[in-house]
Amino acid sequence: MEKINREIAEIKTQRYGKNFAMAIAIHIYKMCEADEAYRARVDLEEKSLKDCMQYIYTVIKNEAPKGADAAAATDEEVYQLVDTYYKSSKEELKIDHSIKADAQAPPEKKVEEETTYAKVDAPPKVEVKKQKSMLTKKSEVKHRDPAVDNQVSLFDLMG
Protein backbone atom coordinates (compact mmCIF):
# COMPACT_ATOMS: atom_id res chain seq x y z
CA MET A 1 0.00 0.00 0.00
CA GLU A 2 2.97 2.30 0.55
CA LYS A 3 3.75 1.96 -3.14
CA ILE A 4 0.27 3.17 -4.14
CA ASN A 5 0.55 6.07 -1.67
CA ARG A 6 3.84 7.15 -3.30
CA GLU A 7 2.33 6.88 -6.77
CA ILE A 8 -0.70 8.92 -5.76
CA ALA A 9 1.54 11.61 -4.27
CA GLU A 10 3.45 11.72 -7.56
CA ILE A 11 0.28 11.99 -9.64
CA LYS A 12 -1.15 14.71 -7.38
CA THR A 13 1.64 17.02 -8.51
CA GLN A 14 0.54 16.68 -12.15
CA ARG A 15 -1.94 19.06 -13.67
CA TYR A 16 -4.29 16.44 -15.12
CA GLY A 17 -5.54 13.02 -14.10
CA LYS A 18 -5.62 13.59 -10.33
CA ASN A 19 -9.31 12.83 -9.82
CA PHE A 20 -9.19 9.83 -12.13
CA ALA A 21 -6.17 8.45 -10.28
CA MET A 22 -7.83 9.01 -6.90
CA ALA A 23 -10.95 7.11 -7.99
CA ILE A 24 -8.79 4.20 -9.14
CA ALA A 25 -6.73 4.30 -5.92
CA ILE A 26 -9.87 4.14 -3.77
CA HIS A 27 -11.00 1.06 -5.70
CA ILE A 28 -7.56 -0.51 -5.26
CA TYR A 29 -7.65 0.16 -1.49
CA LYS A 30 -11.04 -1.52 -1.19
CA MET A 31 -9.90 -4.53 -3.20
CA CYS A 32 -6.68 -4.86 -1.16
CA GLU A 33 -8.66 -4.86 2.09
CA ALA A 34 -10.81 -7.71 0.82
CA ASP A 35 -8.16 -9.84 -0.94
CA GLU A 36 -4.53 -10.49 0.14
CA ALA A 37 -3.61 -11.93 -3.27
CA TYR A 38 -4.79 -8.70 -4.92
CA ARG A 39 -2.67 -6.72 -2.46
CA ALA A 40 0.39 -8.79 -3.38
CA ARG A 41 -0.21 -8.06 -7.09
CA VAL A 42 -0.52 -4.33 -6.40
CA ASP A 43 2.81 -4.33 -4.56
CA LEU A 44 4.71 -5.85 -7.50
CA GLU A 45 7.33 -3.50 -8.92
CA GLU A 46 6.22 -4.17 -12.49
CA LYS A 47 2.78 -2.74 -11.69
CA SER A 48 2.16 0.99 -11.35
CA LEU A 49 -0.82 3.28 -11.10
CA LYS A 50 0.44 5.27 -14.08
CA ASP A 51 0.63 2.13 -16.25
CA CYS A 52 -2.79 1.08 -14.99
CA MET A 53 -4.25 4.37 -16.15
CA GLN A 54 -2.47 4.03 -19.50
CA TYR A 55 -3.87 0.49 -19.88
CA ILE A 56 -7.38 1.85 -19.28
CA TYR A 57 -6.85 4.61 -21.87
CA THR A 58 -5.58 2.01 -24.37
CA VAL A 59 -8.51 -0.38 -23.95
CA ILE A 60 -11.16 2.35 -24.04
CA LYS A 61 -9.60 3.98 -27.12
CA ASN A 62 -9.36 0.61 -28.92
CA GLU A 63 -13.00 -0.22 -28.12
CA ALA A 64 -14.25 3.09 -29.50
CA PRO A 65 -15.77 3.03 -32.99
CA LYS A 66 -13.24 3.62 -35.75
CA GLY A 67 -12.87 7.32 -36.47
CA ALA A 68 -14.59 8.37 -33.24
CA ASP A 69 -13.41 11.64 -31.75
CA ALA A 70 -14.11 10.57 -28.19
CA ALA A 71 -14.46 7.46 -26.07
CA ALA A 72 -15.98 6.89 -22.65
CA ALA A 73 -16.51 4.14 -20.10
CA THR A 74 -18.69 3.65 -17.05
CA ASP A 75 -17.23 3.45 -13.55
CA GLU A 76 -17.84 -0.31 -13.48
CA GLU A 77 -16.01 -0.79 -16.79
CA VAL A 78 -13.04 1.20 -15.50
CA TYR A 79 -12.92 -0.79 -12.23
CA GLN A 80 -13.01 -4.04 -14.23
CA LEU A 81 -10.08 -2.80 -16.29
CA VAL A 82 -8.18 -1.93 -13.09
CA ASP A 83 -8.76 -5.46 -11.80
CA THR A 84 -7.70 -6.94 -15.14
CA TYR A 85 -4.52 -4.87 -15.09
CA TYR A 86 -3.49 -5.96 -11.59
CA LYS A 87 -4.48 -9.61 -12.10
CA SER A 88 -2.70 -10.03 -15.45
CA SER A 89 1.00 -10.26 -16.18
CA LYS A 90 2.76 -7.48 -18.05
CA GLU A 91 3.20 -9.74 -21.09
CA GLU A 92 -0.57 -10.32 -21.31
CA LEU A 93 -1.36 -6.63 -21.31
CA LYS A 94 -0.98 -4.53 -24.41
CA ILE A 95 -0.37 -0.97 -23.30
CA ASP A 96 -0.01 1.75 -25.90
CA HIS A 97 1.98 4.55 -24.30
CA SER A 98 1.42 6.82 -27.29
CA ILE A 99 -2.27 7.29 -26.37
CA LYS A 100 -2.85 10.42 -24.36
CA ALA A 101 -5.96 11.01 -22.32
CA ASP A 102 -7.97 13.87 -23.72
CA ALA A 103 -10.25 13.95 -20.68
CA GLN A 104 -8.40 17.02 -19.62
CA ALA A 105 -9.49 20.55 -19.09
CA PRO A 106 -8.29 22.82 -21.86
CA PRO A 107 -5.54 25.22 -20.84
CA GLU A 108 -6.78 28.55 -19.64
CA LYS A 109 -6.69 31.24 -22.28
CA LYS A 110 -5.33 34.60 -21.33
CA VAL A 111 -7.53 37.45 -22.41
CA GLU A 112 -5.28 40.15 -23.78
CA GLU A 113 -7.97 42.46 -25.08
CA GLU A 114 -10.07 44.36 -22.65
CA THR A 115 -13.74 43.64 -23.02
CA THR A 116 -15.72 46.67 -24.10
CA TYR A 117 -19.39 47.20 -23.58
CA ALA A 118 -21.78 49.30 -25.62
CA LYS A 119 -22.87 52.49 -23.94
CA VAL A 120 -26.57 52.44 -23.24
CA ASP A 121 -28.55 55.54 -22.41
CA ALA A 122 -30.47 55.57 -19.19
CA PRO A 123 -34.17 54.86 -19.59
CA PRO A 124 -36.32 57.99 -19.80
CA LYS A 125 -37.74 59.27 -16.56
CA VAL A 126 -41.42 58.63 -16.13
CA GLU A 127 -43.40 61.33 -14.43
CA VAL A 128 -45.68 59.95 -11.75
CA LYS A 129 -48.76 61.97 -10.96
CA LYS A 130 -49.69 62.01 -7.37
CA GLN A 131 -53.19 60.71 -6.96
CA LYS A 132 -55.42 61.42 -4.06
CA SER A 133 -55.09 58.70 -1.52
CA MET A 134 -58.03 56.42 -1.08
CA LEU A 135 -57.48 56.69 2.63
CA THR A 136 -59.07 59.72 4.10
CA LYS A 137 -58.25 61.69 7.15
CA LYS A 138 -60.46 61.32 10.19
CA SER A 139 -61.73 64.88 9.78
CA GLU A 140 -62.88 64.13 6.22
CA VAL A 141 -65.04 61.14 7.21
CA LYS A 142 -68.64 61.85 6.45
CA HIS A 143 -71.11 60.74 9.02
CA ARG A 144 -73.92 58.79 7.55
CA ASP A 145 -77.46 58.87 8.64
CA PRO A 146 -78.53 55.29 9.41
CA ALA A 147 -82.17 56.11 8.78
CA VAL A 148 -81.40 57.06 5.18
CA ASP A 149 -79.22 54.00 4.47
CA ASN A 150 -81.49 51.53 6.24
CA GLN A 151 -78.30 49.87 7.26
CA VAL A 152 -76.80 50.14 10.71
CA SER A 153 -73.05 50.36 11.05
CA LEU A 154 -71.30 48.58 13.86
CA PHE A 155 -69.52 51.80 14.62
CA ASP A 156 -72.84 53.58 14.98
CA LEU A 157 -73.87 50.99 17.55
CA MET A 158 -70.75 51.62 19.60
CA GLY A 159 -71.56 55.15 20.31
Tab-separated table of C-alpha atoms in Angstrom, residues 20-108:
chain	number	residue	atom	x	y	z
A	20	PHE	CA	-9.189	9.826	-12.133
A	21	ALA	CA	-6.165	8.455	-10.281
A	22	MET	CA	-7.829	9.005	-6.903
A	23	ALA	CA	-10.952	7.109	-7.992
A	24	ILE	CA	-8.790	4.202	-9.136
A	25	ALA	CA	-6.730	4.305	-5.922
A	26	ILE	CA	-9.869	4.141	-3.767
A	27	HIS	CA	-11.004	1.065	-5.699
A	28	ILE	CA	-7.556	-0.514	-5.257
A	29	TYR	CA	-7.645	0.160	-1.489
A	30	LYS	CA	-11.041	-1.522	-1.190
A	31	MET	CA	-9.897	-4.528	-3.203
A	32	CYS	CA	-6.678	-4.861	-1.161
A	33	GLU	CA	-8.657	-4.863	2.094
A	34	ALA	CA	-10.811	-7.714	0.817
A	35	ASP	CA	-8.158	-9.836	-0.941
A	36	GLU	CA	-4.534	-10.494	0.141
A	37	ALA	CA	-3.606	-11.925	-3.270
A	38	TYR	CA	-4.785	-8.697	-4.916
A	39	ARG	CA	-2.670	-6.716	-2.460
A	40	ALA	CA	0.387	-8.793	-3.380
A	41	ARG	CA	-0.211	-8.056	-7.095
A	42	VAL	CA	-0.521	-4.329	-6.404
A	43	ASP	CA	2.807	-4.326	-4.563
A	44	LEU	CA	4.712	-5.848	-7.502
A	45	GLU	CA	7.335	-3.499	-8.919
A	46	GLU	CA	6.218	-4.167	-12.485
A	47	LYS	CA	2.781	-2.737	-11.695
A	48	SER	CA	2.159	0.985	-11.350
A	49	LEU	CA	-0.819	3.279	-11.104
A	50	LYS	CA	0.438	5.271	-14.077
A	51	ASP	CA	0.634	2.125	-16.252
A	52	CYS	CA	-2.795	1.076	-14.991
A	53	MET	CA	-4.246	4.375	-16.148
A	54	GLN	CA	-2.470	4.028	-19.499
A	55	TYR	CA	-3.874	0.488	-19.877
A	56	ILE	CA	-7.381	1.851	-19.275
A	57	TYR	CA	-6.847	4.606	-21.872
A	58	THR	CA	-5.576	2.008	-24.366
A	59	VAL	CA	-8.511	-0.376	-23.952
A	60	ILE	CA	-11.164	2.348	-24.044
A	61	LYS	CA	-9.600	3.980	-27.116
A	62	ASN	CA	-9.358	0.611	-28.922
A	63	GLU	CA	-13.002	-0.221	-28.124
A	64	ALA	CA	-14.254	3.088	-29.502
A	65	PRO	CA	-15.771	3.029	-32.990
A	66	LYS	CA	-13.237	3.621	-35.745
A	67	GLY	CA	-12.872	7.315	-36.475
A	68	ALA	CA	-14.585	8.373	-33.240
A	69	ASP	CA	-13.409	11.643	-31.751
A	70	ALA	CA	-14.113	10.568	-28.187
A	71	ALA	CA	-14.463	7.457	-26.070
A	72	ALA	CA	-15.981	6.885	-22.652
A	73	ALA	CA	-16.514	4.136	-20.102
A	74	THR	CA	-18.686	3.652	-17.046
A	75	ASP	CA	-17.230	3.447	-13.548
A	76	GLU	CA	-17.839	-0.307	-13.484
A	77	GLU	CA	-16.015	-0.787	-16.790
A	78	VAL	CA	-13.043	1.203	-15.495
A	79	TYR	CA	-12.922	-0.789	-12.235
A	80	GLN	CA	-13.015	-4.045	-14.227
A	81	LEU	CA	-10.076	-2.797	-16.292
A	82	VAL	CA	-8.184	-1.934	-13.090
A	83	ASP	CA	-8.763	-5.460	-11.797
A	84	THR	CA	-7.699	-6.943	-15.141
A	85	TYR	CA	-4.517	-4.868	-15.088
A	86	TYR	CA	-3.495	-5.957	-11.585
A	87	LYS	CA	-4.478	-9.615	-12.099
A	88	SER	CA	-2.703	-10.028	-15.454
A	89	SER	CA	1.003	-10.256	-16.180
A	90	LYS	CA	2.761	-7.477	-18.047
A	91	GLU	CA	3.198	-9.745	-21.086
A	92	GLU	CA	-0.574	-10.323	-21.315
A	93	LEU	CA	-1.361	-6.633	-21.306
A	94	LYS	CA	-0.976	-4.527	-24.412
A	95	ILE	CA	-0.368	-0.969	-23.296
A	96	ASP	CA	-0.014	1.752	-25.905
A	97	HIS	CA	1.984	4.555	-24.302
A	98	SER	CA	1.422	6.823	-27.288
A	99	ILE	CA	-2.266	7.292	-26.369
A	100	LYS	CA	-2.847	10.423	-24.358
A	101	ALA	CA	-5.961	11.013	-22.319
A	102	ASP	CA	-7.968	13.872	-23.718
A	103	ALA	CA	-10.249	13.950	-20.676
A	104	GLN	CA	-8.404	17.021	-19.620
A	105	ALA	CA	-9.490	20.550	-19.088
A	106	PRO	CA	-8.289	22.816	-21.862
A	107	PRO	CA	-5.544	25.221	-20.845
A	108	GLU	CA	-6.783	28.553	-19.644
